[in-house]
Amino acid sequence: MSAFSEFSLLLIISAIAGAISVRLRQPVIIAYIVVGIVVGPAVLGLVSAHDQIDLLAQVGIAVLLFLVGLKLDLHHVRHIGPVALATGLGQLAFTIAGGFALILLLGKGVMEALYVAIALTFSSTIIIVKLLSDKRELDALHGRIAVGFLIVQDLAVVLAMMAMSALRGGGEAAPGEVILSLAWRILAAAALLFILMRWLLPGLVKAMAHSQELLLIFAIAWGTGLAALGEGAGFSKEAGAFLAGFSLASTAYRDAINARLAGIRDFLLLFFFIDLGAKLDFSTLGGEILPAVVLSLFVLIGNPLIVMAIMGYMGYRKRTGFLAGLTVAQISEFSIVFVAMGISLGHVGVEALGLTTLVGLVTIALSTYMILYSHHLYQRLAPCLGLFERRNPFREQTVEDERADRNAPEVVIFGLGRYGGRLAQQLQEAGIRVLGIDFDPECVSTMRQAGIPVHYGDGQESGFLEELPLNDAKWVVSTLPDVDSNIAFLQALKERRFRGEVAFVARDDTHGLRLKQAGAPTVLYPMRDAVDYTVEHFVTLIRPEEERP
């Protein structure tokens, strides 16, 4: 069978397995690992193009870490709430210390215990955000706190990768040498990033953004290029890819790049998880079942408990602590990537990867249902959770009182041409909070100079809409000139479950009719309205009121 035929067969099997996984309300990550096991040498032995799959898997990891860095805008990092920071750091410390001791008691070596303990601390940002978004809880108090400590975890995973890459060569270096090596590498990387972000990248990215296709190619090239450079400089390629994304996180094009790359990331990670499943050694997995069960219980129960304890101490209700705590009752794709990096560095064997994968399969599967049915679970467990709530949960009441975001836009306008730009300016002058969206970098720059808040991006992509502050918006207005683009935009809004009012600008009656047939609730006709107004004005000028019939 040719390599192309193998790839097509893999994709067909993966699509079927993914459909079954979605039907069972499970993340497709689990399905992909199972596919790897089934098509690998342990079961059917259908795939022999291991080098090609491994290359795609490495690119997928680079894109994954690039997108993690891309989301860590310095502005957002500075505004991590104290509860998110305290909870994130507390959970990391508890899981690493407790997991390390537990793994040693299970008879593992020190380096394997260290790698697996660190791997147990990371929760899947992709899965949690998707589940909370589907439940419309991303903007709830526990959802915002969860996203905050996910940012803390994302920073921790990169620091851990840098620290472990400094141990390259088996970990025999003295602790002082490791710390010194890590420190100067971080300082050198920080200096390089500062130069790039200050003088090179803003103009370069703006030039690339004139074509969204070119911007996408540039983002992939930049991510994989710095990944290769990071590996050559003594970091891991994962850390290099993260820094590449971080260097673009403060640009105006971050959300657009993220939306375009999300699908590519998911496609490439398919091959990583298939490759992982195919490489699992079943002759060693039998001895990892008991440790996997113990560590899975530790993650499923211990991580939520520590989050609840910290949040309860800080003045949050037990319900909020419980719902936020469930989001860390799993390990993530980063955990597997992290341990796989340890194998490439020669620090641990495949047994550690097998153990981590088993824990990942169990915790991701069970925690998904725990999050989906979190409110039912809370109702059953609430009588036992009084220990995790103060008599006066003062902080939560204060946070909810301050929840209303006075800077949230009331009207979001997609398309800032002559009509959309004028509409945005007039609404803002009338005291209405406006946010503009356009994919022309020159238009974005012009409107920002005029004092209009603007995001660069394409409204037809539901992934991009997820990044926008639409929850408090009362109206969304599309001035996009193309009917098909407007219909795609309407579908993206439905996927986003936007609850406000939506209006579309139509060129003519035919355009408006198609929009109405597609389900558009409100259609505006600026050309027709302008003609009607002009006729009325001319009638007033030409015929005095007493001469009118």
XYZ file of C-alpha atoms in Angstrom:
549
model
C 0.000 0.000 0.000
C 1.373 3.426 -0.953
C 1.941 6.180 1.615
C -0.914 8.191 0.076
C -3.287 5.244 0.399
C -2.240 4.768 4.017
C -2.934 8.428 4.745
C -6.360 8.284 3.145
C -7.184 5.120 5.095
C -6.028 6.757 8.329
C -8.218 9.784 7.715
C -11.278 7.657 6.933
C -10.833 5.551 10.073
C -10.168 8.669 12.150
C -13.295 10.376 10.835
C -15.437 7.369 11.743
C -13.836 7.050 15.180
C -14.187 10.807 15.739
C -17.886 10.675 14.858
C -18.408 7.892 17.401
C -16.464 9.891 19.986
C -18.568 13.010 19.419
C -21.705 10.897 19.659
C -20.488 9.710 23.067
C -19.762 13.374 23.967
C -16.070 12.630 24.309
C -13.102 14.689 23.040
C -11.771 13.325 19.766
C -8.288 13.081 21.308
C -9.317 9.755 22.838
C -10.593 8.465 19.494
C -7.334 9.381 17.749
C -5.191 7.530 20.307
C -7.418 4.471 19.960
C -7.090 4.697 16.166
C -3.303 4.750 16.549
C -3.446 1.631 18.699
C -5.755 -0.186 16.267
C -3.821 0.639 13.080
C -0.425 0.211 14.752
C 1.705 -2.902 14.953
C 0.051 -4.037 18.186
C -3.289 -4.778 16.447
C -3.794 -4.499 12.672
C -0.404 -3.208 11.525
C -1.948 -1.192 8.689
C 0.528 1.687 8.682
C 4.168 1.655 7.648
C 4.658 5.367 6.754
C 5.968 6.118 10.248
C 8.491 8.764 9.192
C 5.879 10.842 7.376
C 3.417 10.570 10.281
C 6.156 11.454 12.764
C 7.049 14.588 10.779
C 3.419 15.734 10.683
C 3.169 14.990 14.397
C 6.169 17.225 15.148
C 4.717 20.059 13.078
C 1.422 19.600 14.932
C 3.151 19.964 18.299
C 4.903 23.114 17.075
C 1.594 24.625 15.919
C -0.061 23.658 19.222
C 2.600 25.411 21.310
C 2.614 28.358 18.892
C -1.125 28.873 19.526
C -0.618 28.628 23.289
C 1.943 31.421 23.087
C -0.330 33.391 20.778
C -3.051 33.507 23.435
C -0.739 34.867 26.140
C -1.122 38.549 25.414
C 0.899 40.541 27.977
C -2.202 42.610 28.693
C -4.144 39.477 29.664
C -1.247 38.028 31.673
C -0.996 41.255 33.710
C -4.691 41.070 34.528
C -4.807 37.496 35.828
C -6.961 37.761 38.924
C -5.519 36.929 42.349
C -7.814 33.933 42.709
C -6.725 32.519 39.326
C -3.066 33.058 40.205
C -3.379 31.606 43.705
C -5.465 28.665 42.512
C -3.189 27.964 39.554
C 0.015 28.062 41.606
C -1.561 26.150 44.498
C -2.811 23.403 42.230
C 0.580 23.163 40.515
C 2.448 22.913 43.823
C 0.017 20.374 45.303
C -0.052 18.136 42.240
C 3.711 18.158 41.683
C 4.560 17.495 45.353
C 1.788 14.978 45.983
C 2.182 13.274 42.627
C 5.963 13.009 42.970
C 5.700 11.344 46.388
C 2.925 9.035 45.205
C 4.836 7.940 42.098
C 7.950 7.213 44.148
C 5.820 5.053 46.452
C 4.635 3.171 43.349
C 8.246 2.143 42.717
C 9.226 4.532 39.927
C 12.595 6.243 39.529
C 13.233 9.854 40.506
C 13.395 11.272 36.969
C 10.322 9.363 35.818
C 8.462 10.455 38.955
C 9.428 14.082 38.294
C 8.291 14.024 34.669
C 4.998 12.275 35.352
C 4.253 14.460 38.404
C 4.739 17.614 36.342
C 2.653 16.107 33.535
C -0.218 15.541 35.991
C -0.511 19.296 36.645
C -1.579 20.360 33.142
C -5.240 20.565 32.172
C -6.416 20.714 28.581
C -7.215 24.304 27.609
C -8.752 23.120 24.329
C -11.146 20.649 25.955
C -12.140 22.834 28.909
C -12.801 25.952 26.858
C -14.833 23.901 24.353
C -16.945 22.277 27.087
C -17.548 25.546 28.956
C -18.361 27.314 25.700
C -20.889 24.630 24.722
C -22.525 24.991 28.136
C -22.459 28.813 27.821
C -20.450 29.000 31.059
C -17.250 30.511 29.678
C -18.327 33.951 30.887
C -19.673 32.708 34.229
C -17.613 33.409 37.345
C -16.223 29.872 37.595
C -15.504 29.890 33.835
C -13.494 33.116 34.035
C -11.529 31.808 37.014
C -10.857 28.522 35.199
C -9.545 30.339 32.133
C -7.308 32.387 34.430
C -5.587 29.401 36.008
C -5.338 27.722 32.607
C -3.147 30.680 31.598
C -1.004 30.015 34.687
C -0.704 26.369 33.636
C 0.232 27.326 30.070
C 3.065 29.477 31.394
C 4.145 26.675 33.706
C 4.305 24.061 30.940
C 6.701 26.183 28.900
C 8.910 26.942 31.910
C 8.945 23.214 32.693
C 9.967 22.419 29.117
C 12.773 24.966 29.296
C 13.946 23.620 32.650
C 13.960 20.008 31.467
C 15.713 20.899 28.223
C 18.460 22.437 30.376
C 18.936 18.939 31.822
C 19.777 17.599 28.355
C 22.164 14.715 28.553
C 20.626 12.622 31.282
C 20.167 15.070 34.117
C 23.621 14.564 35.701
C 24.445 18.294 35.886
C 24.524 19.984 39.278
C 21.407 21.982 40.228
C 23.407 25.236 40.200
C 24.599 24.595 36.658
C 21.077 23.803 35.508
C 19.669 26.986 37.041
C 22.476 29.094 35.570
C 22.057 27.517 32.136
C 18.304 28.057 32.237
C 18.677 31.653 33.443
C 21.006 32.803 30.682
C 18.945 31.071 28.014
C 15.781 32.756 29.241
C 17.532 36.147 29.361
C 18.880 35.674 25.835
C 15.461 34.627 24.566
C 13.825 37.588 26.334
C 16.301 40.033 24.776
C 15.747 38.575 21.303
C 11.977 38.683 21.727
C 12.106 42.296 22.895
C 14.048 43.333 19.801
C 11.737 41.416 17.477
C 8.528 42.655 19.118
C 9.752 46.241 19.347
C 11.278 46.868 15.921
C 10.764 44.016 13.453
C 7.464 42.175 13.898
C 4.867 45.009 13.947
C 5.715 46.212 10.438
C 6.349 42.720 9.092
C 3.052 41.286 10.317
C 1.130 44.324 9.091
C 2.600 43.824 5.621
C 1.659 40.126 5.667
C -1.879 40.925 6.849
C -2.822 42.474 3.502
C -3.518 38.880 2.461
C -5.071 36.534 5.015
C -3.654 33.541 3.136
C -0.169 35.060 3.316
C -0.658 35.829 7.010
C -1.471 32.167 7.634
C 1.644 30.943 5.798
C 3.784 33.497 7.628
C 2.411 32.358 11.025
C 3.224 28.698 10.311
C 6.662 29.613 8.960
C 7.386 31.803 11.979
C 6.249 29.131 14.433
C 8.151 26.235 12.876
C 11.192 28.439 12.184
C 11.575 29.526 15.800
C 10.839 25.957 16.911
C 13.827 24.773 14.881
C 15.915 27.687 16.155
C 14.911 26.931 19.739
C 15.953 23.304 19.382
C 19.286 24.352 17.880
C 19.872 26.865 20.694
C 19.483 24.238 23.411
C 15.803 24.773 24.161
C 13.205 22.287 23.041
C 11.410 22.968 19.774
C 8.213 23.150 21.824
C 9.599 26.101 23.800
C 10.762 27.769 20.579
C 7.299 27.430 19.048
C 5.713 28.880 22.180
C 8.011 31.909 22.083
C 7.163 32.402 18.403
C 3.479 32.599 19.272
C 4.120 34.807 22.286
C 6.029 37.272 20.100
C 2.856 37.819 18.038
C 0.386 37.787 20.946
C 0.337 41.568 21.356
C -0.291 42.321 17.683
C -3.660 43.320 16.273
C -3.742 40.146 14.163
C -3.554 37.616 16.976
C -7.216 36.548 16.935
C -7.296 36.205 13.150
C -4.160 34.014 13.156
C -5.572 31.887 15.972
C -8.870 31.347 14.151
C -7.133 30.320 10.934
C -4.628 27.993 12.607
C -7.051 26.193 14.933
C -8.266 23.794 12.238
C -4.734 23.114 11.005
C -3.657 22.409 14.595
C -6.457 19.884 15.066
C -5.623 18.182 11.756
C -1.910 17.869 12.532
C -2.476 16.745 16.131
C -4.484 13.875 14.696
C -1.182 12.429 13.472
C 0.545 13.058 16.803
C -2.037 11.027 18.713
C -2.135 8.327 16.034
C 1.663 8.127 16.176
C 1.473 7.968 19.961
C -1.051 5.136 19.950
C 0.958 3.189 17.367
C 4.131 3.440 19.481
C 2.624 2.285 22.780
C 4.337 -0.862 23.952
C 1.627 -3.198 25.231
C 4.198 -5.542 26.735
C 4.974 -2.856 29.338
C 1.495 -1.359 29.732
C 0.237 -4.290 31.812
C 2.482 -3.252 34.679
C 1.280 0.370 34.435
C -2.425 -0.305 34.976
C -2.342 -0.121 38.800
C -0.202 3.070 38.853
C -2.497 4.563 36.184
C -5.599 3.858 38.292
C -4.011 5.364 41.421
C -2.788 8.479 39.610
C -6.106 8.898 37.796
C -7.948 8.952 41.131
C -5.366 11.417 42.412
C -6.080 13.780 39.501
C -9.860 13.269 39.419
C -10.303 13.843 43.161
C -7.191 15.605 44.471
C -6.984 18.435 41.931
C -10.608 19.589 42.368
C -10.259 19.399 46.167
C -7.215 21.675 46.258
C -8.929 24.185 43.969
C -12.024 24.154 46.183
C -9.924 24.586 49.323
C -8.053 27.592 47.923
C -11.170 29.255 46.520
C -13.126 28.634 49.714
C -10.353 30.177 51.786
C -10.326 33.219 49.474
C -14.039 33.828 50.036
C -15.867 32.051 47.208
C -18.950 29.902 47.558
C -18.608 26.128 47.477
C -20.624 25.942 44.259
C -18.185 28.211 42.405
C -15.196 26.319 43.788
C -16.716 22.978 42.830
C -17.530 23.992 39.248
C -14.096 25.554 38.752
C -12.371 22.597 40.393
C -13.868 20.089 37.982
C -11.991 21.761 35.126
C -8.646 20.513 36.501
C -9.824 16.914 37.008
C -7.868 15.755 33.959
C -4.481 15.896 32.308
C -4.027 17.252 28.821
C -2.381 16.785 25.468
C 0.459 18.919 26.886
C 1.128 16.229 29.468
C 1.741 13.673 26.731
C 3.796 16.149 24.681
C 5.877 16.950 27.774
C 6.703 13.316 28.556
C 7.377 12.618 24.858
C 9.914 15.457 24.985
C 11.535 13.729 27.967
C 11.980 10.594 25.861
C 13.641 12.592 23.073
C 15.997 14.147 25.653
C 16.888 10.715 27.025
C 15.496 11.427 30.489
C 12.737 8.797 30.669
C 11.683 5.635 28.864
C 8.553 4.708 26.970
C 7.048 3.333 30.191
C 6.556 6.903 31.461
C 4.798 7.818 28.230
C 2.557 4.773 28.457
C 1.648 5.579 32.058
C 0.886 9.218 31.220
C -1.218 8.192 28.222
C -3.281 5.778 30.297
C -3.897 8.446 32.918
C -4.818 10.861 30.137
C -7.345 8.480 28.613
C -9.030 7.813 31.948
C -9.088 11.389 33.277
C -10.113 13.058 30.007
C -12.957 10.575 29.484
C -14.326 10.789 33.032
C -13.774 14.523 33.596
C -15.616 15.320 30.367
C -18.788 13.796 31.776
C -18.086 15.424 35.143
C -18.006 18.863 33.501
C -20.994 18.172 31.247
C -23.121 17.106 34.223
C -21.446 19.361 36.777
C -24.649 20.922 38.086
C -26.329 17.553 38.667
C -23.155 16.335 40.364
C -23.087 19.414 42.577
C -26.685 18.902 43.685
C -25.800 15.423 44.911
C -22.544 16.421 46.643
C -23.506 19.865 47.986
C -24.351 18.645 51.528
C -20.803 17.293 51.861
C -19.032 20.427 50.597
C -19.701 22.835 53.464
C -16.075 22.499 54.562
C -15.038 24.418 51.440
C -17.090 27.559 52.097
C -16.675 30.343 54.628
C -19.633 31.525 56.660
C -19.409 34.772 54.718
C -18.221 34.202 51.105
C -17.397 37.892 50.844
C -15.230 37.892 47.748
C -17.754 36.271 45.428
C -20.420 38.830 46.237
C -17.931 41.635 45.588
C -16.865 40.111 42.277
C -20.456 39.690 41.093
C -21.285 43.263 42.059
C -18.385 44.442 39.892
C -19.150 42.045 37.042
C -20.829 44.498 34.683
C -18.174 45.451 32.186
C -18.709 49.087 31.413
C -16.258 48.871 28.531
C -18.030 46.001 26.760
C -19.343 47.019 23.324
C -23.054 47.543 22.838
C -22.835 47.357 19.036
C -20.323 45.285 17.036
C -19.937 46.286 13.376
C -18.394 43.880 10.871
C -17.005 45.678 7.847
C -15.694 49.231 8.210
C -15.984 50.542 4.670
C -17.676 53.840 3.881
C -21.005 52.833 5.404
C -19.695 50.733 8.305
C -16.986 53.212 9.248
C -19.407 56.135 9.210
C -21.931 54.119 11.230
C -19.280 53.304 13.870
C -18.205 56.940 14.177
C -21.762 58.273 14.437
C -22.772 55.691 17.047
C -19.708 56.423 19.142
C -20.372 60.156 18.941
C -23.905 59.416 20.150
C -22.456 57.780 23.281
C -22.929 54.139 22.240
C -20.022 51.770 22.843
C -18.888 50.343 19.508
C -16.424 47.678 18.392
C -15.426 47.445 14.734
C -14.183 44.349 12.874
C -12.349 44.404 9.539
C -9.676 42.371 7.749
C -8.075 45.330 5.976
C -5.026 46.350 8.082
C -5.057 49.889 6.656
C -8.709 50.329 7.604
C -8.011 48.956 11.072
C -5.164 51.432 11.534
C -7.236 54.390 10.261
C -10.203 53.654 12.497
C -7.982 53.226 15.543
C -6.412 56.605 14.879
C -9.961 57.999 14.846
C -10.533 56.528 18.318
C -12.729 53.580 17.282
C -11.899 50.227 18.969
C -11.192 47.763 16.143
C -10.188 44.101 15.831
C -8.542 42.608 12.762
C -10.210 39.430 11.548
C -12.822 37.651 9.460
C -16.348 37.409 10.873
C -17.136 34.289 8.843
C -14.890 32.162 11.072
C -16.665 30.904 14.196
C -13.283 30.391 15.860
C -12.573 34.100 15.514
C -15.999 34.998 16.921
C -15.195 32.977 20.040
C -12.434 35.476 20.822
C -14.712 38.540 20.608
C -16.599 40.130 23.542
C -20.057 39.401 22.150
C -21.766 38.255 25.354
C -22.837 41.762 26.411
C -23.383 43.185 22.922
C -26.961 44.209 22.147
C -26.555 44.406 18.368
C -24.287 42.974 15.701
C -24.335 44.747 12.333
C -22.800 43.291 9.166
C -21.973 45.638 6.291
C -20.203 42.927 4.294
C -20.992 43.480 0.586
C -21.245 39.842 -0.499
C -24.440 37.845 0.113
C -22.639 34.525 0.573
C -20.237 36.108 3.081
C -23.196 37.425 5.069
C -24.894 34.032 5.057
C -21.667 32.388 6.270
C -21.396 35.084 8.927
C -24.978 34.433 10.077
C -24.179 30.722 10.403
C -21.037 31.530 12.410
C -23.105 33.691 14.777
C -25.545 30.811 15.262
C -22.649 28.477 16.096
C -21.421 31.102 18.563
C -24.977 31.188 20.024
C -25.134 34.954 19.970
C -28.218 36.111 21.885
C -28.446 39.758 20.807
C -30.038 41.329 17.742
C -28.448 41.001 14.291
C -28.790 43.342 11.304
C -27.452 42.974 7.760
C -26.902 45.701 5.176
C -28.297 44.794 1.722
C -27.444 46.396 -1.631
C -30.880 45.822 -3.119
C -34.137 43.881 -2.725
C -32.686 40.696 -4.274
C -29.796 40.771 -1.824
C -32.197 41.403 1.059
C -34.541 38.599 0.001
C -31.702 36.039 0.036
C -30.688 37.201 3.509
C -34.269 36.921 4.743
C -34.548 33.417 3.298
C -31.329 32.468 5.107
C -32.861 33.576 8.399
C -31.562 37.133 8.782
C -33.828 38.824 11.379
C -33.224 42.451 10.313
C -32.157 43.766 6.898
C -31.148 47.387 6.271
C -31.335 49.059 2.852
C -29.053 52.113 3.027
C -29.233 52.879 -0.713
C -33.036 52.750 -0.805
C -33.308 54.703 2.462
C -30.898 57.338 1.137
C -32.933 57.744 -2.066
C -36.183 58.042 -0.075
C -34.624 60.679 2.152
C -33.207 62.577 -0.833
C -36.570 62.591 -2.642
C -38.321 63.821 0.473
C -35.712 66.565 0.904
C -36.009 67.696 -2.725
C -39.794 67.786 -2.493
C -39.469 70.035 0.537
C -37.104 72.375 -1.326
C -38.942 72.486 -4.654
C -42.533 72.643 -3.474
C -43.465 74.773 -0.528
C -45.806 73.102 1.956
C -48.870 75.021 0.686
C -48.353 73.740 -2.886
C -48.268 70.055 -1.944
C -51.362 67.975 -2.695
